[in-house]
Amino acid sequence: MGAANGECLGWAARDPSGLLSPYKFTRRSVGSDDVSISILYCGVCFADVVWTRNRLGHSNYPLVPGHEIVGIVTEVGSNVQRFKVGDHVGVGTYVNSCRECEYCDSELEVYCSKGAIFTFDAVDVDGTITKGGYSSYIVVHQRYCFRIPEKYPLQLAAPLLCAGITVYAPMMQHNMNQPGKSLGVIGLGGLGHLAVKFGKAFGLKVTVLSTSISKREEALNVLGADNFCISSDEKQMRALQKSFDFIINTASGDISFDLYLSLLKTAGVFVLVGFPSEVKFNPGSLALGGKAITGSITGGTKQTQEMLDFCASHKIYPEIELIPIQYSNEALERLIKKDVKYRFVIDIANSLK
């Protein structure tokens, strides 16, 4: 691993082309509250595309992406009691926070008042730029590590650490775990397919709203959705007016918000977890039905652990395509084209050499 001297091997983008290639760097030594994790798997998230290609305009290069990390503990600091060497652990989208504000105190660290420190391309407390999971190992404060439940397949746990918690957190916040209620899921990618699985586990009637007719068979027969609607078909959409208690928009394409809000029942909730370029709707689309539109990103540490345990107990498993790190550039290109069912996971341990 080279962990003894801090040397880490990763794959990094060097410029906004986003092209990844091998990159050697150093990680900090293990502090008293730190856990060193030998990375086995890392999920591929759309954030990896956004940051490697500098789509937000603030990427720092070289940039090592990856924030759906699963591995095995190789070393623990003197204060660490939650984990021991050999434990299976996960790391999600953030690796630090102030640990003093009201949100950190409520274990909602992702909403830290001073800003959660993201797992890659963020300035850590020591001034270094964080490097993500497309790498051989990582050193993280124990608070931001999660126990992967025993017997849960490790490669399947990776997508839960961003995609999974991103849909689970708002579903819990808005009480979507009420059997018999109805849920519409916009987009059937990494997040959408997990929203369907959680919805079914909660006893909801789930309808997938997608532009891809090709996904119909799998939505109904593999993922267990109750209905499938082609969202570009006006007639199909009109038939769904006032039929959903909840809608989760996992897509980042631009949609007609007025149209989708019309599909909600009175007091229905529309949750945004994708990032369209803008959100535009007529105030009446909300006010006249007492409806709500709300947004969410991942979740706090307590809820992330709860979500992992829920997936284990309800046998909820993401659908993945396992790839070697050498395929990561092609995977990002395919992700842009939405050509993946439904999450790429990099087999770090067997391919990063």
mmCIF file of N, CA, C and O in Angstrom, residues 132-218:
data_model
loop_
_atom_site.group_PDB
_atom_site.id
_atom_site.type_symbol
_atom_site.label_atom_id
_atom_site.label_comp_id
_atom_site.label_asym_id
_atom_site.label_seq_id
_atom_site.Cartn_x
_atom_site.Cartn_y
_atom_site.Cartn_z
ATOM 1 N N GLY A 132 -9.773 11.988 -3.600
ATOM 2 C CA GLY A 132 -10.829 10.998 -3.409
ATOM 3 C C GLY A 132 -10.442 9.545 -3.573
ATOM 4 O O GLY A 132 -9.277 9.159 -3.455
ATOM 5 N N GLY A 133 -11.460 8.731 -3.885
ATOM 6 C CA GLY A 133 -11.358 7.287 -3.801
ATOM 7 C C GLY A 133 -10.804 6.561 -5.012
ATOM 8 O O GLY A 133 -10.685 5.337 -4.988
ATOM 9 N N TYR A 134 -10.454 7.290 -6.079
ATOM 10 C CA TYR A 134 -9.778 6.630 -7.212
ATOM 11 C C TYR A 134 -8.313 6.496 -6.799
ATOM 12 O O TYR A 134 -7.404 7.024 -7.441
ATOM 13 N N SER A 135 -8.079 5.799 -5.691
ATOM 14 C CA SER A 135 -6.740 5.745 -5.097
ATOM 15 C C SER A 135 -6.599 4.510 -4.222
ATOM 16 O O SER A 135 -7.593 3.850 -3.898
ATOM 17 N N SER A 136 -5.358 4.208 -3.833
ATOM 18 C CA SER A 136 -5.078 2.958 -3.129
ATOM 19 C C SER A 136 -5.517 2.968 -1.673
ATOM 20 O O SER A 136 -5.900 1.935 -1.137
ATOM 21 N N TYR A 137 -5.447 4.120 -1.029
ATOM 22 C CA TYR A 137 -5.904 4.175 0.365
ATOM 23 C C TYR A 137 -6.287 5.605 0.728
ATOM 24 O O TYR A 137 -6.023 6.549 -0.018
ATOM 25 N N ILE A 138 -6.932 5.751 1.886
ATOM 26 C CA ILE A 138 -7.355 7.083 2.332
ATOM 27 C C ILE A 138 -7.317 7.139 3.852
ATOM 28 O O ILE A 138 -7.496 6.117 4.523
ATOM 29 N N VAL A 139 -7.027 8.314 4.385
ATOM 30 C CA VAL A 139 -6.989 8.531 5.838
ATOM 31 C C VAL A 139 -8.120 9.492 6.186
ATOM 32 O O VAL A 139 -8.192 10.604 5.652
ATOM 33 N N VAL A 140 -9.013 9.050 7.060
ATOM 34 C CA VAL A 140 -10.224 9.825 7.364
ATOM 35 C C VAL A 140 -10.490 9.814 8.870
ATOM 36 O O VAL A 140 -10.298 8.789 9.530
ATOM 37 N N HIS A 141 -10.935 10.947 9.420
ATOM 38 C CA HIS A 141 -11.368 11.024 10.823
ATOM 39 C C HIS A 141 -12.490 9.995 11.028
ATOM 40 O O HIS A 141 -13.406 9.880 10.210
ATOM 41 N N GLN A 142 -12.431 9.280 12.134
ATOM 42 C CA GLN A 142 -13.365 8.166 12.372
ATOM 43 C C GLN A 142 -14.842 8.559 12.279
ATOM 44 O O GLN A 142 -15.695 7.750 11.906
ATOM 45 N N ARG A 143 -15.150 9.818 12.594
ATOM 46 C CA ARG A 143 -16.553 10.255 12.585
ATOM 47 C C ARG A 143 -17.194 10.136 11.207
ATOM 48 O O ARG A 143 -18.417 9.984 11.093
ATOM 49 N N TYR A 144 -16.372 10.219 10.154
ATOM 50 C CA TYR A 144 -16.909 10.251 8.785
ATOM 51 C C TYR A 144 -16.740 8.902 8.082
ATOM 52 O O TYR A 144 -16.835 8.820 6.860
ATOM 53 N N CYS A 145 -16.514 7.853 8.881
ATOM 54 C CA CYS A 145 -16.421 6.489 8.350
ATOM 55 C C CYS A 145 -17.662 5.719 8.784
ATOM 56 O O CYS A 145 -18.191 5.957 9.874
ATOM 57 N N PHE A 146 -18.099 4.792 7.957
ATOM 58 C CA PHE A 146 -19.318 4.028 8.239
ATOM 59 C C PHE A 146 -19.031 2.539 8.230
ATOM 60 O O PHE A 146 -18.235 2.055 7.430
ATOM 61 N N ARG A 147 -19.696 1.847 9.121
ATOM 62 C CA ARG A 147 -19.542 0.403 9.182
ATOM 63 C C ARG A 147 -20.396 -0.241 8.083
ATOM 64 O O ARG A 147 -21.599 0.012 8.005
ATOM 65 N N ILE A 148 -19.772 -1.042 7.251
ATOM 66 C CA ILE A 148 -20.532 -1.786 6.236
ATOM 67 C C ILE A 148 -21.054 -3.047 6.930
ATOM 68 O O ILE A 148 -20.272 -3.807 7.496
ATOM 69 N N PRO A 149 -22.375 -3.253 6.933
ATOM 70 C CA PRO A 149 -22.934 -4.398 7.655
ATOM 71 C C PRO A 149 -22.319 -5.726 7.192
ATOM 72 O O PRO A 149 -21.981 -5.891 6.020
ATOM 73 N N GLU A 150 -22.172 -6.638 8.139
ATOM 74 C CA GLU A 150 -21.599 -7.949 7.858
ATOM 75 C C GLU A 150 -22.391 -8.638 6.761
ATOM 76 O O GLU A 150 -23.609 -8.535 6.707
ATOM 77 N N LYS A 151 -21.698 -9.318 5.887
ATOM 78 C CA LYS A 151 -22.297 -10.080 4.783
ATOM 79 C C LYS A 151 -22.848 -9.191 3.653
ATOM 80 O O LYS A 151 -23.315 -9.704 2.647
ATOM 81 N N TYR A 152 -22.817 -7.857 3.808
ATOM 82 C CA TYR A 152 -23.274 -7.025 2.684
ATOM 83 C C TYR A 152 -22.139 -6.995 1.658
ATOM 84 O O TYR A 152 -21.005 -6.661 2.006
ATOM 85 N N PRO A 153 -22.415 -7.349 0.383
ATOM 86 C CA PRO A 153 -21.327 -7.397 -0.612
ATOM 87 C C PRO A 153 -20.666 -6.020 -0.760
ATOM 88 O O PRO A 153 -21.344 -5.024 -1.029
ATOM 89 N N LEU A 154 -19.361 -5.981 -0.582
ATOM 90 C CA LEU A 154 -18.664 -4.691 -0.502
ATOM 91 C C LEU A 154 -18.770 -3.871 -1.782
ATOM 92 O O LEU A 154 -18.918 -2.654 -1.722
ATOM 93 N N GLN A 155 -18.712 -4.535 -2.956
ATOM 94 C CA GLN A 155 -18.781 -3.755 -4.192
ATOM 95 C C GLN A 155 -20.168 -3.131 -4.362
ATOM 96 O O GLN A 155 -20.312 -2.087 -4.983
ATOM 97 N N LEU A 156 -21.188 -3.760 -3.766
ATOM 98 C CA LEU A 156 -22.547 -3.215 -3.876
ATOM 99 C C LEU A 156 -22.796 -2.107 -2.858
ATOM 100 O O LEU A 156 -23.714 -1.300 -3.010
ATOM 101 N N ALA A 157 -21.962 -2.058 -1.816
ATOM 102 C CA ALA A 157 -22.128 -1.013 -0.792
ATOM 103 C C ALA A 157 -21.676 0.349 -1.307
ATOM 104 O O ALA A 157 -22.187 1.388 -0.885
ATOM 105 N N ALA A 158 -20.716 0.352 -2.256
ATOM 106 C CA ALA A 158 -20.139 1.630 -2.705
ATOM 107 C C ALA A 158 -21.185 2.660 -3.151
ATOM 108 O O ALA A 158 -21.198 3.781 -2.636
ATOM 109 N N PRO A 159 -22.102 2.316 -4.072
ATOM 110 C CA PRO A 159 -23.059 3.340 -4.536
ATOM 111 C C PRO A 159 -23.988 3.870 -3.452
ATOM 112 O O PRO A 159 -24.587 4.935 -3.609
ATOM 113 N N LEU A 160 -24.113 3.152 -2.348
ATOM 114 C CA LEU A 160 -24.991 3.623 -1.272
ATOM 115 C C LEU A 160 -24.439 4.885 -0.627
ATOM 116 O O LEU A 160 -25.181 5.701 -0.081
ATOM 117 N N LEU A 161 -23.121 5.087 -0.706
ATOM 118 C CA LEU A 161 -22.471 6.159 0.049
ATOM 119 C C LEU A 161 -22.675 7.545 -0.538
ATOM 120 O O LEU A 161 -22.466 8.541 0.139
ATOM 121 N N CYS A 162 -23.130 7.607 -1.801
ATOM 122 C CA CYS A 162 -23.595 8.890 -2.330
ATOM 123 C C CYS A 162 -25.000 8.716 -2.895
ATOM 124 O O CYS A 162 -25.958 9.270 -2.389
ATOM 125 N N ALA A 163 -25.131 7.882 -3.945
ATOM 126 C CA ALA A 163 -26.450 7.704 -4.584
ATOM 127 C C ALA A 163 -27.498 7.248 -3.576
ATOM 128 O O ALA A 163 -28.610 7.775 -3.525
ATOM 129 N N GLY A 164 -27.161 6.269 -2.746
ATOM 130 C CA GLY A 164 -28.121 5.718 -1.792
ATOM 131 C C GLY A 164 -28.605 6.731 -0.781
ATOM 132 O O GLY A 164 -29.812 6.965 -0.631
ATOM 133 N N ILE A 165 -27.672 7.382 -0.099
ATOM 134 C CA ILE A 165 -28.062 8.340 0.950
ATOM 135 C C ILE A 165 -28.719 9.582 0.344
ATOM 136 O O ILE A 165 -29.586 10.204 0.961
ATOM 137 N N THR A 166 -28.365 9.921 -0.893
ATOM 138 C CA THR A 166 -28.961 11.107 -1.532
ATOM 139 C C THR A 166 -30.465 10.960 -1.712
ATOM 140 O O THR A 166 -31.207 11.931 -1.594
ATOM 141 N N VAL A 167 -30.934 9.750 -1.992
ATOM 142 C CA VAL A 167 -32.383 9.569 -2.104
ATOM 143 C C VAL A 167 -33.024 9.164 -0.773
ATOM 144 O O VAL A 167 -34.142 9.563 -0.465
ATOM 145 N N TYR A 168 -32.291 8.408 0.053
ATOM 146 C CA TYR A 168 -32.852 7.942 1.328
ATOM 147 C C TYR A 168 -33.125 9.112 2.288
ATOM 148 O O TYR A 168 -34.183 9.159 2.929
ATOM 149 N N ALA A 169 -32.194 10.075 2.365
ATOM 150 C CA ALA A 169 -32.344 11.183 3.330
ATOM 151 C C ALA A 169 -33.630 11.981 3.113
ATOM 152 O O ALA A 169 -34.411 12.146 4.053
ATOM 153 N N PRO A 170 -33.915 12.477 1.889
ATOM 154 C CA PRO A 170 -35.167 13.223 1.716
ATOM 155 C C PRO A 170 -36.403 12.331 1.847
ATOM 156 O O PRO A 170 -37.462 12.801 2.267
ATOM 157 N N MET A 171 -36.282 11.058 1.498
ATOM 158 C CA MET A 171 -37.433 10.152 1.646
ATOM 159 C C MET A 171 -37.807 10.042 3.123
ATOM 160 O O MET A 171 -38.987 10.043 3.484
ATOM 161 N N MET A 172 -36.807 9.980 3.992
ATOM 162 C CA MET A 172 -37.083 9.921 5.431
ATOM 163 C C MET A 172 -37.557 11.279 5.955
ATOM 164 O O MET A 172 -38.495 11.362 6.737
ATOM 165 N N GLN A 173 -36.905 12.340 5.502
ATOM 166 C CA GLN A 173 -37.260 13.683 5.975
ATOM 167 C C GLN A 173 -38.718 14.019 5.674
ATOM 168 O O GLN A 173 -39.394 14.683 6.460
ATOM 169 N N HIS A 174 -39.210 13.553 4.524
ATOM 170 C CA HIS A 174 -40.578 13.883 4.116
ATOM 171 C C HIS A 174 -41.547 12.718 4.328
ATOM 172 O O HIS A 174 -42.614 12.677 3.719
ATOM 173 N N ASN A 175 -41.156 11.813 5.215
ATOM 174 C CA ASN A 175 -42.050 10.711 5.630
ATOM 175 C C ASN A 175 -42.588 9.887 4.460
ATOM 176 O O ASN A 175 -43.777 9.598 4.383
ATOM 177 N N MET A 176 -41.678 9.536 3.576
ATOM 178 C CA MET A 176 -42.115 8.715 2.441
ATOM 179 C C MET A 176 -42.208 7.236 2.810
ATOM 180 O O MET A 176 -42.572 6.420 1.972
ATOM 181 N N ASN A 177 -41.869 6.903 4.052
ATOM 182 C CA ASN A 177 -41.932 5.490 4.459
ATOM 183 C C ASN A 177 -43.323 5.138 4.975
ATOM 184 O O ASN A 177 -43.477 4.515 6.017
ATOM 185 N N GLN A 178 -44.337 5.569 4.218
ATOM 186 C CA GLN A 178 -45.732 5.283 4.584
ATOM 187 C C GLN A 178 -46.333 4.355 3.537
ATOM 188 O O GLN A 178 -46.653 4.803 2.436
ATOM 189 N N PRO A 179 -46.480 3.079 3.881
ATOM 190 C CA PRO A 179 -47.016 2.117 2.908
ATOM 191 C C PRO A 179 -48.329 2.604 2.301
ATOM 192 O O PRO A 179 -49.164 3.192 2.993
ATOM 193 N N GLY A 180 -48.465 2.383 0.977
ATOM 194 C CA GLY A 180 -49.704 2.754 0.297
ATOM 195 C C GLY A 180 -49.670 4.096 -0.383
ATOM 196 O O GLY A 180 -50.493 4.372 -1.251
ATOM 197 N N LYS A 181 -48.721 4.965 0.007
ATOM 198 C CA LYS A 181 -48.616 6.271 -0.670
ATOM 199 C C LYS A 181 -47.957 6.072 -2.032
ATOM 200 O O LYS A 181 -47.386 5.015 -2.314
ATOM 201 N N SER A 182 -48.043 7.119 -2.861
ATOM 202 C CA SER A 182 -47.522 6.976 -4.226
ATOM 203 C C SER A 182 -46.328 7.888 -4.474
ATOM 204 O O SER A 182 -46.294 9.035 -4.024
ATOM 205 N N LEU A 183 -45.356 7.336 -5.208
ATOM 206 C CA LEU A 183 -44.107 8.045 -5.491
ATOM 207 C C LEU A 183 -43.829 8.026 -6.988
ATOM 208 O O LEU A 183 -43.905 6.980 -7.631
ATOM 209 N N GLY A 184 -43.475 9.195 -7.528
ATOM 210 C CA GLY A 184 -42.983 9.279 -8.901
ATOM 211 C C GLY A 184 -41.483 9.502 -8.863
ATOM 212 O O GLY A 184 -40.996 10.333 -8.093
ATOM 213 N N VAL A 185 -40.743 8.758 -9.656
ATOM 214 C CA VAL A 185 -39.281 8.907 -9.724
ATOM 215 C C VAL A 185 -38.907 9.367 -11.122
ATOM 216 O O VAL A 185 -39.150 8.659 -12.105
ATOM 217 N N ILE A 186 -38.351 10.577 -11.203
ATOM 218 C CA ILE A 186 -37.915 11.124 -12.493
ATOM 219 C C ILE A 186 -36.458 10.736 -12.715
ATOM 220 O O ILE A 186 -35.588 11.070 -11.908
ATOM 221 N N GLY A 187 -36.194 10.026 -13.815
ATOM 222 C CA GLY A 187 -34.828 9.613 -14.139
ATOM 223 C C GLY A 187 -34.514 8.257 -13.533
ATOM 224 O O GLY A 187 -34.817 8.011 -12.365
ATOM 225 N N LEU A 188 -33.920 7.394 -14.323
ATOM 226 C CA LEU A 188 -33.628 6.046 -13.827
ATOM 227 C C LEU A 188 -32.151 5.733 -14.012
ATOM 228 O O LEU A 188 -31.778 4.861 -14.772
ATOM 229 N N GLY A 189 -31.326 6.479 -13.285
ATOM 230 C CA GLY A 189 -29.888 6.217 -13.293
ATOM 231 C C GLY A 189 -29.462 5.672 -11.944
ATOM 232 O O GLY A 189 -30.206 4.940 -11.292
ATOM 233 N N GLY A 190 -28.262 6.066 -11.506
ATOM 234 C CA GLY A 190 -27.735 5.593 -10.224
ATOM 235 C C GLY A 190 -28.639 5.950 -9.062
ATOM 236 O O GLY A 190 -28.945 5.103 -8.209
ATOM 237 N N LEU A 191 -29.108 7.216 -9.015
ATOM 238 C CA LEU A 191 -29.988 7.647 -7.928
ATOM 239 C C LEU A 191 -31.403 7.106 -8.118
ATOM 240 O O LEU A 191 -32.004 6.566 -7.184
ATOM 241 N N GLY A 192 -31.924 7.240 -9.339
ATOM 242 C CA GLY A 192 -33.305 6.845 -9.604
ATOM 243 C C GLY A 192 -33.585 5.386 -9.311
ATOM 244 O O GLY A 192 -34.603 5.041 -8.709
ATOM 245 N N HIS A 193 -32.673 4.502 -9.709
ATOM 246 C CA HIS A 193 -32.942 3.073 -9.510
ATOM 247 C C HIS A 193 -32.954 2.728 -8.029
ATOM 248 O O HIS A 193 -33.685 1.836 -7.601
ATOM 249 N N LEU A 194 -32.177 3.485 -7.219
ATOM 250 C CA LEU A 194 -32.207 3.250 -5.763
ATOM 251 C C LEU A 194 -33.454 3.862 -5.135
ATOM 252 O O LEU A 194 -34.014 3.299 -4.190
ATOM 253 N N ALA A 195 -33.928 4.998 -5.673
ATOM 254 C CA ALA A 195 -35.184 5.579 -5.179
ATOM 255 C C ALA A 195 -36.328 4.587 -5.380
ATOM 256 O O ALA A 195 -37.197 4.425 -4.517
ATOM 257 N N VAL A 196 -36.319 3.876 -6.528
ATOM 258 C CA VAL A 196 -37.342 2.854 -6.787
ATOM 259 C C VAL A 196 -37.240 1.737 -5.743
ATOM 260 O O VAL A 196 -38.240 1.321 -5.152
ATOM 261 N N LYS A 197 -36.024 1.268 -5.499
ATOM 262 C CA LYS A 197 -35.835 0.161 -4.535
ATOM 263 C C LYS A 197 -36.241 0.562 -3.114
ATOM 264 O O LYS A 197 -36.888 -0.214 -2.410
ATOM 265 N N PHE A 198 -35.848 1.762 -2.698
ATOM 266 C CA PHE A 198 -36.263 2.232 -1.364
ATOM 267 C C PHE A 198 -37.783 2.388 -1.313
ATOM 268 O O PHE A 198 -38.426 2.002 -0.341
ATOM 269 N N GLY A 199 -38.346 2.966 -2.375
ATOM 270 C CA GLY A 199 -39.794 3.168 -2.419
ATOM 271 C C GLY A 199 -40.548 1.859 -2.226
ATOM 272 O O GLY A 199 -41.498 1.778 -1.438
ATOM 273 N N LYS A 200 -40.117 0.818 -2.931
ATOM 274 C CA LYS A 200 -40.770 -0.482 -2.793
ATOM 275 C C LYS A 200 -40.564 -1.048 -1.387
ATOM 276 O O LYS A 200 -41.484 -1.634 -0.809
ATOM 277 N N ALA A 201 -39.370 -0.854 -0.816
ATOM 278 C CA ALA A 201 -39.108 -1.346 0.546
ATOM 279 C C ALA A 201 -39.993 -0.624 1.568
ATOM 280 O O ALA A 201 -40.374 -1.199 2.589
ATOM 281 N N PHE A 202 -40.346 0.637 1.263
ATOM 282 C CA PHE A 202 -41.221 1.416 2.164
ATOM 283 C C PHE A 202 -42.697 1.100 1.930
ATOM 284 O O PHE A 202 -43.567 1.632 2.611
ATOM 285 N N GLY A 203 -43.004 0.282 0.924
ATOM 286 C CA GLY A 203 -44.392 -0.069 0.643
ATOM 287 C C GLY A 203 -45.127 0.952 -0.213
ATOM 288 O O GLY A 203 -46.359 1.022 -0.190
ATOM 289 N N LEU A 204 -44.379 1.757 -0.978
ATOM 290 C CA LEU A 204 -45.008 2.768 -1.827
ATOM 291 C C LEU A 204 -45.401 2.186 -3.180
ATOM 292 O O LEU A 204 -44.853 1.174 -3.629
ATOM 293 N N LYS A 205 -46.345 2.864 -3.828
ATOM 294 C CA LYS A 205 -46.680 2.545 -5.211
ATOM 295 C C LYS A 205 -45.772 3.432 -6.060
ATOM 296 O O LYS A 205 -45.859 4.668 -6.008
ATOM 297 N N VAL A 206 -44.861 2.821 -6.804
ATOM 298 C CA VAL A 206 -43.804 3.577 -7.484
ATOM 299 C C VAL A 206 -43.997 3.624 -8.994
ATOM 300 O O VAL A 206 -44.175 2.588 -9.639
ATOM 301 N N THR A 207 -43.950 4.845 -9.539
ATOM 302 C CA THR A 207 -44.010 5.048 -10.985
ATOM 303 C C THR A 207 -42.710 5.691 -11.450
ATOM 304 O O THR A 207 -42.272 6.690 -10.874
ATOM 305 N N VAL A 208 -42.088 5.107 -12.466
ATOM 306 C CA VAL A 208 -40.893 5.710 -13.057
ATOM 307 C C VAL A 208 -41.313 6.628 -14.194
ATOM 308 O O VAL A 208 -42.128 6.251 -15.041
ATOM 309 N N LEU A 209 -40.783 7.856 -14.182
ATOM 310 C CA LEU A 209 -41.056 8.849 -15.231
ATOM 311 C C LEU A 209 -39.749 9.049 -15.988
ATOM 312 O O LEU A 209 -38.795 9.627 -15.458
ATOM 313 N N SER A 210 -39.677 8.517 -17.198
ATOM 314 C CA SER A 210 -38.413 8.527 -17.924
ATOM 315 C C SER A 210 -38.616 8.854 -19.386
ATOM 316 O O SER A 210 -39.688 8.629 -19.944
ATOM 317 N N THR A 211 -37.570 9.398 -20.019
ATOM 318 C CA THR A 211 -37.632 9.667 -21.457
ATOM 319 C C THR A 211 -37.171 8.452 -22.255
ATOM 320 O O THR A 211 -37.289 8.423 -23.466
ATOM 321 N N SER A 212 -36.602 7.447 -21.553
ATOM 322 C CA SER A 212 -36.019 6.282 -22.247
ATOM 323 C C SER A 212 -36.957 5.082 -22.210
ATOM 324 O O SER A 212 -37.013 4.374 -21.206
ATOM 325 N N ILE A 213 -37.657 4.852 -23.309
ATOM 326 C CA ILE A 213 -38.559 3.699 -23.399
ATOM 327 C C ILE A 213 -37.787 2.399 -23.178
ATOM 328 O O ILE A 213 -38.307 1.413 -22.654
ATOM 329 N N SER A 214 -36.495 2.406 -23.527
ATOM 330 C CA SER A 214 -35.656 1.206 -23.388
ATOM 331 C C SER A 214 -35.531 0.741 -21.941
ATOM 332 O O SER A 214 -35.168 -0.400 -21.679
ATOM 333 N N LYS A 215 -35.828 1.632 -20.986
ATOM 334 C CA LYS A 215 -35.677 1.257 -19.576
ATOM 335 C C LYS A 215 -36.947 0.647 -18.974
ATOM 336 O O LYS A 215 -36.955 0.229 -17.821
ATOM 337 N N ARG A 216 -38.010 0.585 -19.796
ATOM 338 C CA ARG A 216 -39.302 0.148 -19.266
ATOM 339 C C ARG A 216 -39.260 -1.265 -18.689
ATOM 340 O O ARG A 216 -39.671 -1.489 -17.545
ATOM 341 N N GLU A 217 -38.760 -2.215 -19.471
ATOM 342 C CA GLU A 217 -38.733 -3.615 -19.041
ATOM 343 C C GLU A 217 -38.034 -3.776 -17.701
ATOM 344 O O GLU A 217 -38.550 -4.409 -16.788
ATOM 345 N N GLU A 218 -36.830 -3.196 -17.618
ATOM 346 C CA GLU A 218 -36.051 -3.349 -16.387
ATOM 347 C C GLU A 218 -36.692 -2.638 -15.207
ATOM 348 O O GLU A 218 -36.673 -3.143 -14.091
#
